[in-house]
Short mmCIF file of C-alpha atoms in Angstrom, two decimals:
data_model
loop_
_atom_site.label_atom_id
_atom_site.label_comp_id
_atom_site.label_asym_id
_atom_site.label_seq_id
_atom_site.Cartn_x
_atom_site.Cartn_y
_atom_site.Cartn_z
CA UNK L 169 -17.78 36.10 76.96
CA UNK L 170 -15.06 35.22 79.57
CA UNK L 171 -11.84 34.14 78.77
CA UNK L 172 -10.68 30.61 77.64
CA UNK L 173 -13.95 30.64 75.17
CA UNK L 174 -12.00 31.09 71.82
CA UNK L 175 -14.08 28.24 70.17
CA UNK L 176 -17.83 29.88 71.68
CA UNK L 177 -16.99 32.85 69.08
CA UNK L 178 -19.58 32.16 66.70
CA UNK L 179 -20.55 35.66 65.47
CA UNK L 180 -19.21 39.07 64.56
CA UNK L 181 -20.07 40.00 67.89
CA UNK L 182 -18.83 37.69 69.75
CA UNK L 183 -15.55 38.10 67.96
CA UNK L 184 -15.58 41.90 68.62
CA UNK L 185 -16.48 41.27 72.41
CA UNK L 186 -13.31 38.85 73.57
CA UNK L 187 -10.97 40.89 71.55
CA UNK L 188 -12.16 43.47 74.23
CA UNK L 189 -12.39 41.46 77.19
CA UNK L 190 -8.57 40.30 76.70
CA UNK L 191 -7.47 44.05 76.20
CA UNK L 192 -5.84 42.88 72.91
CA UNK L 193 -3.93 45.38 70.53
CA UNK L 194 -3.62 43.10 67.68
CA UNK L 195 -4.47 39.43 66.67
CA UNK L 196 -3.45 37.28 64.28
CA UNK L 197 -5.07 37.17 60.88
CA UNK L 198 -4.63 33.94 58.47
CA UNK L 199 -5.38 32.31 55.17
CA UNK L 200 -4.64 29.52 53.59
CA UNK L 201 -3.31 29.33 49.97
CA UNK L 202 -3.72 27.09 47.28
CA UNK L 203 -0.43 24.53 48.84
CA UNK L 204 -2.14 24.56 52.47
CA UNK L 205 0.16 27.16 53.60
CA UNK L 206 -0.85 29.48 56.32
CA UNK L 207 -0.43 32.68 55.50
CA UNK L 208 -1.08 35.76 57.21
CA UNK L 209 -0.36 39.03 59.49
CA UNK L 210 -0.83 40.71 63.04
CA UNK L 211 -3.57 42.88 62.15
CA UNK L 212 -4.23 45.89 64.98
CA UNK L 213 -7.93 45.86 66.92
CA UNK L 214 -9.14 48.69 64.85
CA UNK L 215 -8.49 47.22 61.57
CA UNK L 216 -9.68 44.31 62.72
CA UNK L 217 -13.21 45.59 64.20
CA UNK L 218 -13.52 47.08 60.79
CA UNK L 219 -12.58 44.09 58.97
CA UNK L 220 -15.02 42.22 60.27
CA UNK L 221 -17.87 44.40 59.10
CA UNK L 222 -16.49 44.78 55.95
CA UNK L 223 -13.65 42.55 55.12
CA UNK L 224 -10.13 43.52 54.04
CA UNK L 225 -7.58 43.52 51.27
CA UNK L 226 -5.00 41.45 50.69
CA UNK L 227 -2.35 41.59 47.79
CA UNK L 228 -3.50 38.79 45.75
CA UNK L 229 0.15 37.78 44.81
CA UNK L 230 -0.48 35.17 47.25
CA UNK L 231 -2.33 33.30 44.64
CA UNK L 232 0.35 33.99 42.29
CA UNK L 233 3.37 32.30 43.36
CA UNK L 234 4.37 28.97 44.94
CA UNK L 235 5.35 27.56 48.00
CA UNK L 236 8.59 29.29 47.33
CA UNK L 237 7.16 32.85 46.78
CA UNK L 238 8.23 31.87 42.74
CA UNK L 239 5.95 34.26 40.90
CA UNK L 240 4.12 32.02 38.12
CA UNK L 241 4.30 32.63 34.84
CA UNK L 242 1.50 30.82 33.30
CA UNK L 243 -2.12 31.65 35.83
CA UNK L 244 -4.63 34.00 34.07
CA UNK L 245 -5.90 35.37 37.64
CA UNK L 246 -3.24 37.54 38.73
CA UNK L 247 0.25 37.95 37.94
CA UNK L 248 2.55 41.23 35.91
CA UNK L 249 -0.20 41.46 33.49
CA UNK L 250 -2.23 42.66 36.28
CA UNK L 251 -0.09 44.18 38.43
CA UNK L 252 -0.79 42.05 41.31
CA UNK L 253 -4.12 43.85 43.10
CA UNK L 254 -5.25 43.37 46.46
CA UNK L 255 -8.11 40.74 46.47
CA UNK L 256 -11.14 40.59 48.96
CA UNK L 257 -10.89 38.68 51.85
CA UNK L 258 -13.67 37.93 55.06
CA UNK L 259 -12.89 37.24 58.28
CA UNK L 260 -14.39 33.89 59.64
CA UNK L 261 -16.02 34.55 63.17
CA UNK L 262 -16.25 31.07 64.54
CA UNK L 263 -12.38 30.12 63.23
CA UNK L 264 -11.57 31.82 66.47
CA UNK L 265 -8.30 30.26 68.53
CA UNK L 266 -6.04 30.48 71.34
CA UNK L 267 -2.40 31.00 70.27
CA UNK L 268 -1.17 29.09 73.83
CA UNK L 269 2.13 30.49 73.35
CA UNK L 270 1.48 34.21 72.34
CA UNK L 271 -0.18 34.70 75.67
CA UNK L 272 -4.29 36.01 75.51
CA UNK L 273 -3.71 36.12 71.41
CA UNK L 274 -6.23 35.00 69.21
CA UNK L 275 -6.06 33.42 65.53
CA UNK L 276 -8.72 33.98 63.16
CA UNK L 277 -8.99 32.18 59.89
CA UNK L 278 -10.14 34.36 56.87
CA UNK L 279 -11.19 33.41 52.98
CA UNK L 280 -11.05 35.09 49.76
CA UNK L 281 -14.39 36.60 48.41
CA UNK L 282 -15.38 38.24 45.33
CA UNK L 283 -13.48 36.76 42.04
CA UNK L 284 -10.25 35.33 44.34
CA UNK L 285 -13.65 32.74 45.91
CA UNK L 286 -13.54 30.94 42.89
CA UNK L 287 -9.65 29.81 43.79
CA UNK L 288 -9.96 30.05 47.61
CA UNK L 289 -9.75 26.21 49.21
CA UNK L 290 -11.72 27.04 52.04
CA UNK L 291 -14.58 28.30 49.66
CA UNK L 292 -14.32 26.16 47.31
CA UNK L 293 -14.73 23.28 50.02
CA UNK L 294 -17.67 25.45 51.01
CA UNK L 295 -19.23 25.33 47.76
CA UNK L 296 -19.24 21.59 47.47
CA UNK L 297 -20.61 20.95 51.19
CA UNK L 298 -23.58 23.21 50.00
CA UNK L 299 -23.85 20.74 47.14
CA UNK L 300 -24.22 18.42 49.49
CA UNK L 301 -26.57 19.75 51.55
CA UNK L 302 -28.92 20.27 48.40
CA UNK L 303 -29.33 16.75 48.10
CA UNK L 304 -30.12 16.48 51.65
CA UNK L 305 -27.17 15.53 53.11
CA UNK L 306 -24.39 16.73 55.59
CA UNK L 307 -20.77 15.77 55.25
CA UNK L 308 -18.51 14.31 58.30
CA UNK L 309 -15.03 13.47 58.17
CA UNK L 310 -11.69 12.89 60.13
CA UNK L 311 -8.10 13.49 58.63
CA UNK L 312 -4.96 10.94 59.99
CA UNK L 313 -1.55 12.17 59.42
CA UNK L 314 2.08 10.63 59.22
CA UNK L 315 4.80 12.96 59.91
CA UNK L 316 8.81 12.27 60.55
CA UNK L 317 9.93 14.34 63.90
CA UNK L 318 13.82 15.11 63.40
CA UNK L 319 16.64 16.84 65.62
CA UNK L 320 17.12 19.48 62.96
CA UNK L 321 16.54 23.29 62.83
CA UNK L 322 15.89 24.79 59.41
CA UNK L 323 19.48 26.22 59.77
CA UNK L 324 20.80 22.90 60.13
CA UNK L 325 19.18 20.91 57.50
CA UNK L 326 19.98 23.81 54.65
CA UNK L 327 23.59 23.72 56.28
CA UNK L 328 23.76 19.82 55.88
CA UNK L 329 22.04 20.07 52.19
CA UNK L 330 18.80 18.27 53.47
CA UNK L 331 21.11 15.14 53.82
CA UNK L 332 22.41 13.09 56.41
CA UNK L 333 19.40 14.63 59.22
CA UNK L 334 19.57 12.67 62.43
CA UNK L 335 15.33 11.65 63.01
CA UNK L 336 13.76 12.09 66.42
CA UNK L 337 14.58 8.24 67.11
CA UNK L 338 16.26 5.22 65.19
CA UNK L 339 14.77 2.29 63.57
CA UNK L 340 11.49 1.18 62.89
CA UNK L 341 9.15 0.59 66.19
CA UNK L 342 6.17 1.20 64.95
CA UNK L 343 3.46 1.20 67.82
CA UNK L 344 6.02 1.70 70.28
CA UNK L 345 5.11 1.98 73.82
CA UNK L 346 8.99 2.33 74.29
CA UNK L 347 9.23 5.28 72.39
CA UNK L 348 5.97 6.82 73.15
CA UNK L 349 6.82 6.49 76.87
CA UNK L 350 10.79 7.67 77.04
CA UNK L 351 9.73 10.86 74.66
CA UNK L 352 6.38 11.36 77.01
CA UNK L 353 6.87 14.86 77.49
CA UNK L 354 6.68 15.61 74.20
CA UNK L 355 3.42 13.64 73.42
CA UNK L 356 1.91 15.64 76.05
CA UNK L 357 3.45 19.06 75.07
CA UNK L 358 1.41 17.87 71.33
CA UNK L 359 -1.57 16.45 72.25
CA UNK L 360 -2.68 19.79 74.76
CA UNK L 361 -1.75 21.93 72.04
CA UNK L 362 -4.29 19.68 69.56
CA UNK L 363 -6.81 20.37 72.35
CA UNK L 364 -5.99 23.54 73.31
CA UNK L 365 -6.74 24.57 69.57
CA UNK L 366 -9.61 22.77 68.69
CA UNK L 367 -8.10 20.05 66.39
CA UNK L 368 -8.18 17.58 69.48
CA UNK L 369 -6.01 14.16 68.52
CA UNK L 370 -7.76 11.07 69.16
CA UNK L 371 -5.00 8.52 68.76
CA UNK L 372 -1.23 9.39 68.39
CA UNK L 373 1.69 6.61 68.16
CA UNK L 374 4.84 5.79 66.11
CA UNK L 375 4.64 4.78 62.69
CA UNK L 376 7.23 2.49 60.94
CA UNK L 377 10.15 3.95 60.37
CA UNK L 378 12.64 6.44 62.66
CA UNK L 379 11.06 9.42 63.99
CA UNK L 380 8.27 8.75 62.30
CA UNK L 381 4.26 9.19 64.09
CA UNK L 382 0.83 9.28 63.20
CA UNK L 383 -1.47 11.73 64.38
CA UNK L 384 -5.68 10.80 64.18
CA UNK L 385 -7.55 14.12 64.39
CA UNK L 386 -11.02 13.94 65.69
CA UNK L 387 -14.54 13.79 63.45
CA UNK L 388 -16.68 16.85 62.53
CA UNK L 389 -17.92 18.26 60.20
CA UNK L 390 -16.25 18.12 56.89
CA UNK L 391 -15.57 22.36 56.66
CA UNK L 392 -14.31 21.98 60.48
CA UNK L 393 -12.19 19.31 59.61
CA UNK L 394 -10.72 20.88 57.22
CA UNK L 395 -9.52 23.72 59.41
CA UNK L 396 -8.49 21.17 62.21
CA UNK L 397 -6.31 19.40 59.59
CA UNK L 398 -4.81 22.28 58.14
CA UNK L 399 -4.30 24.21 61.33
CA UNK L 400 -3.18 20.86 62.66
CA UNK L 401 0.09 20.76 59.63
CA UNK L 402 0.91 24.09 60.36
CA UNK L 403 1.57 23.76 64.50
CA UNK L 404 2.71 20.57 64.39
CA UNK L 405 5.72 22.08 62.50
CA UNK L 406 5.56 25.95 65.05
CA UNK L 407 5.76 23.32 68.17
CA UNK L 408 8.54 20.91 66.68
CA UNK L 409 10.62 24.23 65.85
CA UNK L 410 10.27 26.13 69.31
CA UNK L 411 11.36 22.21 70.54
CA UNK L 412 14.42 22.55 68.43
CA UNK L 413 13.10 20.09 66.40
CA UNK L 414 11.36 20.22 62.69
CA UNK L 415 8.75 18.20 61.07
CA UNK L 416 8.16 17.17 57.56
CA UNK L 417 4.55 16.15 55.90
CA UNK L 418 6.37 16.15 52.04
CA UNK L 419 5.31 12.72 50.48
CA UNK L 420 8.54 10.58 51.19
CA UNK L 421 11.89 12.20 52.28
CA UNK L 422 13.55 9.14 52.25
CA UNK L 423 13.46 6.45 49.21
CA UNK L 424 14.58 4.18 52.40
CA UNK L 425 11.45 4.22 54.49
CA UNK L 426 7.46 4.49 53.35
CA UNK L 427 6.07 7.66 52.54
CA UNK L 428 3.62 9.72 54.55
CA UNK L 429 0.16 9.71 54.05
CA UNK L 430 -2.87 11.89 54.92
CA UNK L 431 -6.11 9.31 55.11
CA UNK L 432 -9.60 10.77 55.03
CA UNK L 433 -12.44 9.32 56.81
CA UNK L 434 -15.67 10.21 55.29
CA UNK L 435 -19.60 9.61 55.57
CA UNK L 436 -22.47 11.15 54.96
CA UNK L 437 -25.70 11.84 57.36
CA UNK L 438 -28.92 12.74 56.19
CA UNK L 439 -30.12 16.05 57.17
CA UNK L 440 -33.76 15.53 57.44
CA UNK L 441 -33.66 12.35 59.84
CA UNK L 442 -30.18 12.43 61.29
CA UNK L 443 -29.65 9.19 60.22
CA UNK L 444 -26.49 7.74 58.64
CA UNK L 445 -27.29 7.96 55.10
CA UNK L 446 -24.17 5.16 54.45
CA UNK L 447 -25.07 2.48 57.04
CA UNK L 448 -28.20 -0.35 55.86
CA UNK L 449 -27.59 -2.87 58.02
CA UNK L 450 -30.23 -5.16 56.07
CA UNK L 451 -27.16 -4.76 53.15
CA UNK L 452 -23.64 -6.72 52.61
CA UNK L 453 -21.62 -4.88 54.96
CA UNK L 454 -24.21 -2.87 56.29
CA UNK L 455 -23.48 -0.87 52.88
CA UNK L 456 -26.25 1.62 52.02
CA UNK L 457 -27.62 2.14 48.10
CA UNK L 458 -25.92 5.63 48.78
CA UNK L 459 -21.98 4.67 50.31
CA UNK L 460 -22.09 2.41 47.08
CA UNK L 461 -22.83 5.50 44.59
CA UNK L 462 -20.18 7.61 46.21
CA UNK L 463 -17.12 4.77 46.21
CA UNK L 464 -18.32 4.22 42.77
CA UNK L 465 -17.89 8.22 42.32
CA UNK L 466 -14.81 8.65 44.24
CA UNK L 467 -13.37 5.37 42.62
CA UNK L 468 -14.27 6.59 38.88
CA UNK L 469 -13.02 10.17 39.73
CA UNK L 470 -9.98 9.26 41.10
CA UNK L 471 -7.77 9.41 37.75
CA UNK L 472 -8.95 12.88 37.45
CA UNK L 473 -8.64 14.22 40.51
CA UNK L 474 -5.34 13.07 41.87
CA UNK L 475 -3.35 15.67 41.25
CA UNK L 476 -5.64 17.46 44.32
CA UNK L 477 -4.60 14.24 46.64
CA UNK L 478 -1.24 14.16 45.18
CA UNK L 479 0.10 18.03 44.14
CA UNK L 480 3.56 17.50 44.23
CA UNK L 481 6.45 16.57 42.37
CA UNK L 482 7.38 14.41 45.73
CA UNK L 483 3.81 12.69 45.68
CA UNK L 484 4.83 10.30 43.06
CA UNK L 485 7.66 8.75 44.75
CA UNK L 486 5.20 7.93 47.51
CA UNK L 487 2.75 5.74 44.81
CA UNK L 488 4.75 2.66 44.52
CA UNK L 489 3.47 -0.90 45.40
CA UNK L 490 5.02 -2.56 48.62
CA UNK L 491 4.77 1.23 50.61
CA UNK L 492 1.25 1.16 52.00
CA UNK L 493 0.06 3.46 49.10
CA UNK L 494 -2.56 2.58 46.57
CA UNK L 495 -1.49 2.64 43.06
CA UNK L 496 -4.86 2.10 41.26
CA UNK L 497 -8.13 3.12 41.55
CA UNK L 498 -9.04 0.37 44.13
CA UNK L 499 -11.72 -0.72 46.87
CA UNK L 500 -12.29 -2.95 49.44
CA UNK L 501 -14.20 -4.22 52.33
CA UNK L 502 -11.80 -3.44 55.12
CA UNK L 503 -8.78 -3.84 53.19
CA UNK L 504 -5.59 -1.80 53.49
CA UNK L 505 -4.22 -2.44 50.21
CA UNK L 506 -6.79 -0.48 48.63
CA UNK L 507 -6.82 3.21 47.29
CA UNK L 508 -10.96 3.03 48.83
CA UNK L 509 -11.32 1.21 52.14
CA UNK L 510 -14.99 0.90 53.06
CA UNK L 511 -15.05 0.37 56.61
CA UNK L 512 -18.47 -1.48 58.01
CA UNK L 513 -20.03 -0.12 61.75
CA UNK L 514 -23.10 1.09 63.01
CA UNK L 515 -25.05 4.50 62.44
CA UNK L 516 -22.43 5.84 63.76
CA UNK L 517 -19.27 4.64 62.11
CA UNK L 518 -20.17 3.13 59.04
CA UNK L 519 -17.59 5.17 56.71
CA UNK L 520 -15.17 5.02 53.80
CA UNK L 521 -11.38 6.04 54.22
CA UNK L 522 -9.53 7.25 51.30
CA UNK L 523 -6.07 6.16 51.51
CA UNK L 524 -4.75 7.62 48.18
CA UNK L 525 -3.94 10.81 49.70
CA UNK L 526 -0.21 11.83 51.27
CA UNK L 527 0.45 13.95 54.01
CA UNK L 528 1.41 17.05 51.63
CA UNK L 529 -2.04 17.32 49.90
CA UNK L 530 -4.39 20.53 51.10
CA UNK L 531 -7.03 19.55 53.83
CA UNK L 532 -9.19 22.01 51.64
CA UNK L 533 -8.67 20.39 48.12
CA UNK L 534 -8.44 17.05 49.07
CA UNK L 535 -11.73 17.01 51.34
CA UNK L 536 -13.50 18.58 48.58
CA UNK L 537 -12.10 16.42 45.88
CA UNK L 538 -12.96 13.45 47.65
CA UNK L 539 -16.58 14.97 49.19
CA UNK L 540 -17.09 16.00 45.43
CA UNK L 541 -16.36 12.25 43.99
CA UNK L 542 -18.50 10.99 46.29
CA UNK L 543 -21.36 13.60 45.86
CA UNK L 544 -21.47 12.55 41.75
CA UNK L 545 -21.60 9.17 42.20
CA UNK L 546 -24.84 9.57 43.72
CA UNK L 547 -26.07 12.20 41.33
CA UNK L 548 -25.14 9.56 38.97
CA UNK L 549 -25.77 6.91 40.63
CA UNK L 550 -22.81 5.17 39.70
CA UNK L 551 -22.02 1.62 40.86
CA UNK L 552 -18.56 0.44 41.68
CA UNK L 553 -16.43 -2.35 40.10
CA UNK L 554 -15.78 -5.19 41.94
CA UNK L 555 -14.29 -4.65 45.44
CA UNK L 556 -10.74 -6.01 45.57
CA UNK L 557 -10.17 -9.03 48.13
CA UNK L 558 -6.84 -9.93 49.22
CA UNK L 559 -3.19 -7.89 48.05
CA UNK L 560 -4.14 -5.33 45.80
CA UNK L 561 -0.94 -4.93 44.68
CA UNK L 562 -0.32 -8.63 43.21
CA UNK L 563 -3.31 -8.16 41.30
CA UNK L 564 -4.39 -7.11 37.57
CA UNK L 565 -6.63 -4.21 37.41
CA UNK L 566 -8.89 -2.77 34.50
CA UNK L 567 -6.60 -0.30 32.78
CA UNK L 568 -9.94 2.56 33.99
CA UNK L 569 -8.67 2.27 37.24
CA UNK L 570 -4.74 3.01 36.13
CA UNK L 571 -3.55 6.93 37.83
CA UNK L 572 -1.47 8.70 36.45
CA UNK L 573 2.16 8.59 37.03
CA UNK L 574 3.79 12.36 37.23
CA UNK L 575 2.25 15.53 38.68
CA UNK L 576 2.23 16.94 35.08
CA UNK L 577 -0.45 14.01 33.67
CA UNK L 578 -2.30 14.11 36.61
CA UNK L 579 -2.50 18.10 36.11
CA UNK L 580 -3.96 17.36 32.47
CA UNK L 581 -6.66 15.10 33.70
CA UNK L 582 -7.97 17.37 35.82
CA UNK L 583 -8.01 20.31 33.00
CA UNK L 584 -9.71 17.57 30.92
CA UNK L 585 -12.41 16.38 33.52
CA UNK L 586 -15.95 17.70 32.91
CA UNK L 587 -16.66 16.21 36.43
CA UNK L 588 -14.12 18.71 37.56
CA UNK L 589 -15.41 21.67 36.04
CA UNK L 590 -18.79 20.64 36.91
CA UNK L 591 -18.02 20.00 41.30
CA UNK L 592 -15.20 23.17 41.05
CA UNK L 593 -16.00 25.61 38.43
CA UNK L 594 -13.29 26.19 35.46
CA UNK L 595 -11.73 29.01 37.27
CA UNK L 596 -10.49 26.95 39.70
CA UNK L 597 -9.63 23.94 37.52
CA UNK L 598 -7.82 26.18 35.50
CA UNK L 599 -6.11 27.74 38.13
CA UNK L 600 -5.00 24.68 40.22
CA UNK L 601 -4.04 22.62 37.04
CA UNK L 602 -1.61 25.41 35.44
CA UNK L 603 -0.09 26.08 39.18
CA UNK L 604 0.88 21.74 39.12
CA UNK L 605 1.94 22.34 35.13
CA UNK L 606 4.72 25.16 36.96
CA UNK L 607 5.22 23.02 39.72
CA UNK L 608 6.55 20.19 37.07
CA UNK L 609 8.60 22.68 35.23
CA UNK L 610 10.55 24.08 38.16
CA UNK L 611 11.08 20.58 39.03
CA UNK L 612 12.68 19.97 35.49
CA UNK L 613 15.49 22.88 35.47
CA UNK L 614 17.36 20.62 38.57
CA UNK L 615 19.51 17.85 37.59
CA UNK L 616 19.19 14.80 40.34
CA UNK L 617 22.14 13.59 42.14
CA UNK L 618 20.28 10.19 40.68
CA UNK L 619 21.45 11.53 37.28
CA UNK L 620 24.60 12.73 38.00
CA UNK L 621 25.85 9.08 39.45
CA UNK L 622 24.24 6.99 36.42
CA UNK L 623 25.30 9.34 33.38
CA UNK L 624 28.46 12.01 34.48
CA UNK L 625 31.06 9.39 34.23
CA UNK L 626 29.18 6.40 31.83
CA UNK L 627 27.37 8.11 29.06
#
């Protein structure tokens, strides 16, 4: 294997071969937790070698505290009670990437086996593309990301208290060939990176609001495009900082501009014939028996699952009408106002976009939430209220469609959901609904500067 061929890795083998060929010492070793965070180590050649025969240990405490290394205090997996273990981890051959600024170095991806599987993203969006394949079908999709760019360092923001932060550019242009064009450099600087990765951007402009762009990451598969977005999140923010600059996906930073959303484009193809299992073009739309099963799934799932679209405190501020964010369980024909957007094509790009999702949501958790919606519906073969024409948002709704309002509700419909338990196991469910329950609490021992002006003084 000669150089440049990170993404031909497909085996152990190959993996062992162009860690020789480069002469490396180490590489770099990852895995993703259960917030989308990257986590990981420089791991020597040796250890490696063996680690991919074998696997390795990692101490599990990584699925024991937040995104603030906050130790739970309510997960039965690990935690004091069990003295926080190592847990079993694999190496993933074919994950294999070029670090472009690390030199020859290599990044491979790696995912919890044994008893940590049950909670591991990647693996648990495994597990529900193998459902999918048992009913003879493989899953595509494409994630699109809003992000604000701003001329901050994390010294600087923490120094200014996260207030007052000066974005990439003023005002709102979204579209803007102005802005895209003056800041050129730095477009190209991302989109090589996105290529030189393998999470290649197929459209990239400015969003509405200052500093603000949207990034549209290729098809693929639904397990590769789940690495591509979560790698994706994670450089975005390593190139803004070596620019001197940061990036934010959080939900909304700013009650003053929209919040930031993370769209998923989905469809299925069938297996056996290759064909689009979604596109019928002898049907309304060109919509197939089976795309109306799965928005029927994904639109009667969606109260129980949002708290894997939508697991943070922040997400909440982003659900408001007027913002570009659905606030009920919604679809449409081709409408933006919707939570579901069915989007008519050919074999090729007949599709549905979920637009509930924000920016902060796990690639992992929200692919397979959405995948695993879809996937009951057909099981079920569940048909879909009434699509929604015109403004969503000026419209009355069945109160079945209502989501919930705070992290905490949405974290006890998900406990609740036999659906749930059924597409992700109860370890997981379990898991991933006590870690929102502490993610509420935290979020309850601060008192807002929102609270502070309406009662210090008046009450």
């Amino acid at each position: 294997m000669s150089e440049g061929q990170a993404r031909a890795v497909r085996t152990v083998e190959d993996a062992r071969r162009i860690v020789e060929q480069r002469g490396l010492s180490h590489v770099k070793v990852g895995m993703f937790d259960i917030d989308g965070v990257l986590l990981g180590k420089y791991m020597s050649r040796k250890k490696f070698f063996s680690a991919l025969e074998s696997g390795f240990a990692f101490c599990d405490v990584v699925l024991g505290w937040d995104s603030k290394d906050e130790l739970y205090d309510n997960v039965r997996f690990t935690g004091w009670h069990t003295g926080y273990p190592d847990a079993a981890l694999r190496i993933v051959p074919e994950s294999c990437r070029e670090v472009p600024f690390e030199g020859d170095m290599l990044l491979f991806l790696a995912e919890f086996d044994g008893p940590a599987g049950e909670l591991c993203p990647r693996g648990l969006l495994e597990r529900v593309l193998a459902r999918a394949e048992g009913l003879g079908y493989e899953a595509f999709g494409s994630l699109e990301y809003e992000f604000f760019l701003f001329q901050e360092t994390p010294e600087s923001i923490r120094e200014k208290g996260f207030r007052h932060l000066k974005p990439l550019t003023p005002d709102m242009m979204g579209y803007s060939m102005l802005r895209s064009s003056v800041h050129g450099e730095l477009y190209h600087d991302l989109l090589a990176l996105a290529e030189s990765m393998d999470f290649p951007i197929e459209g990239l402009h400015t969003e509405t609001g200052p500093g603000v762009l949207e990034a549209a990451i290729g098809v693929d598969t639904a397990l590769a495009a789940g690495d591509k977005g979560a790698l994706f999140k994670t450089f975005t923010k390593v190139w803004a900082q070596r620019r001197g600059l940061m990036a934010t996906f959080m939900a909304k930073w700013s009650p003053d501009y929209p919040g930031q959303s993370g769209h998923i484009h989905l469809s299925l193809r069938e297996r056996d014939s290759g064909r689009s299992a979604f596109f019928d073009a002898d049907q309304p739309h060109c919509m197939s028996d089976v795309q109306r099963h799965f928005v029927a799934g994904q639109q009667r799932l969606m109260p129980e699952f949002l708290a894997m679209f939508a697991p943070t405190i922040n997400s909440y501020t982003r659900l408001i009408p007027g913002f570009w964010a659905p606030t009920e369980a919604t679809w449409g024909i081709e409408n933006r106002t919707c939570a579901l957007r069915v989007i008519p094509g050919s074999d090729v790009s007949q599709r549905v976009e979920y637009r509930l999702g924000s920016a902060d949501a796990n690639p992992y958790l929200a692919l397979a939430a959405a995948i695993g919606a879809g996937l009951y519906g057909i099981e079920q073969r569940l048909e879909p209220d009434e699509p929604v024409t015109g403004n969503a948002y000026e419209q009355q709704h069945p109160a079945h469609q209502a989501l919930p309002r705070t992290l905490w509700d949405a974290a006890q419909r998900l406990r609740a959901s036999r659906p749930a338990r059924e597409l992700f196991g109860d370890a997981f469910v379990e898991h991933f609904a006590a870690t929102r329950e502490w993610e509420e609490r935290e979020f309850r021992k601060h008192i807002t500067d929102w609270e502070l002006d309406r009662y210090f003084e008046i009450i």
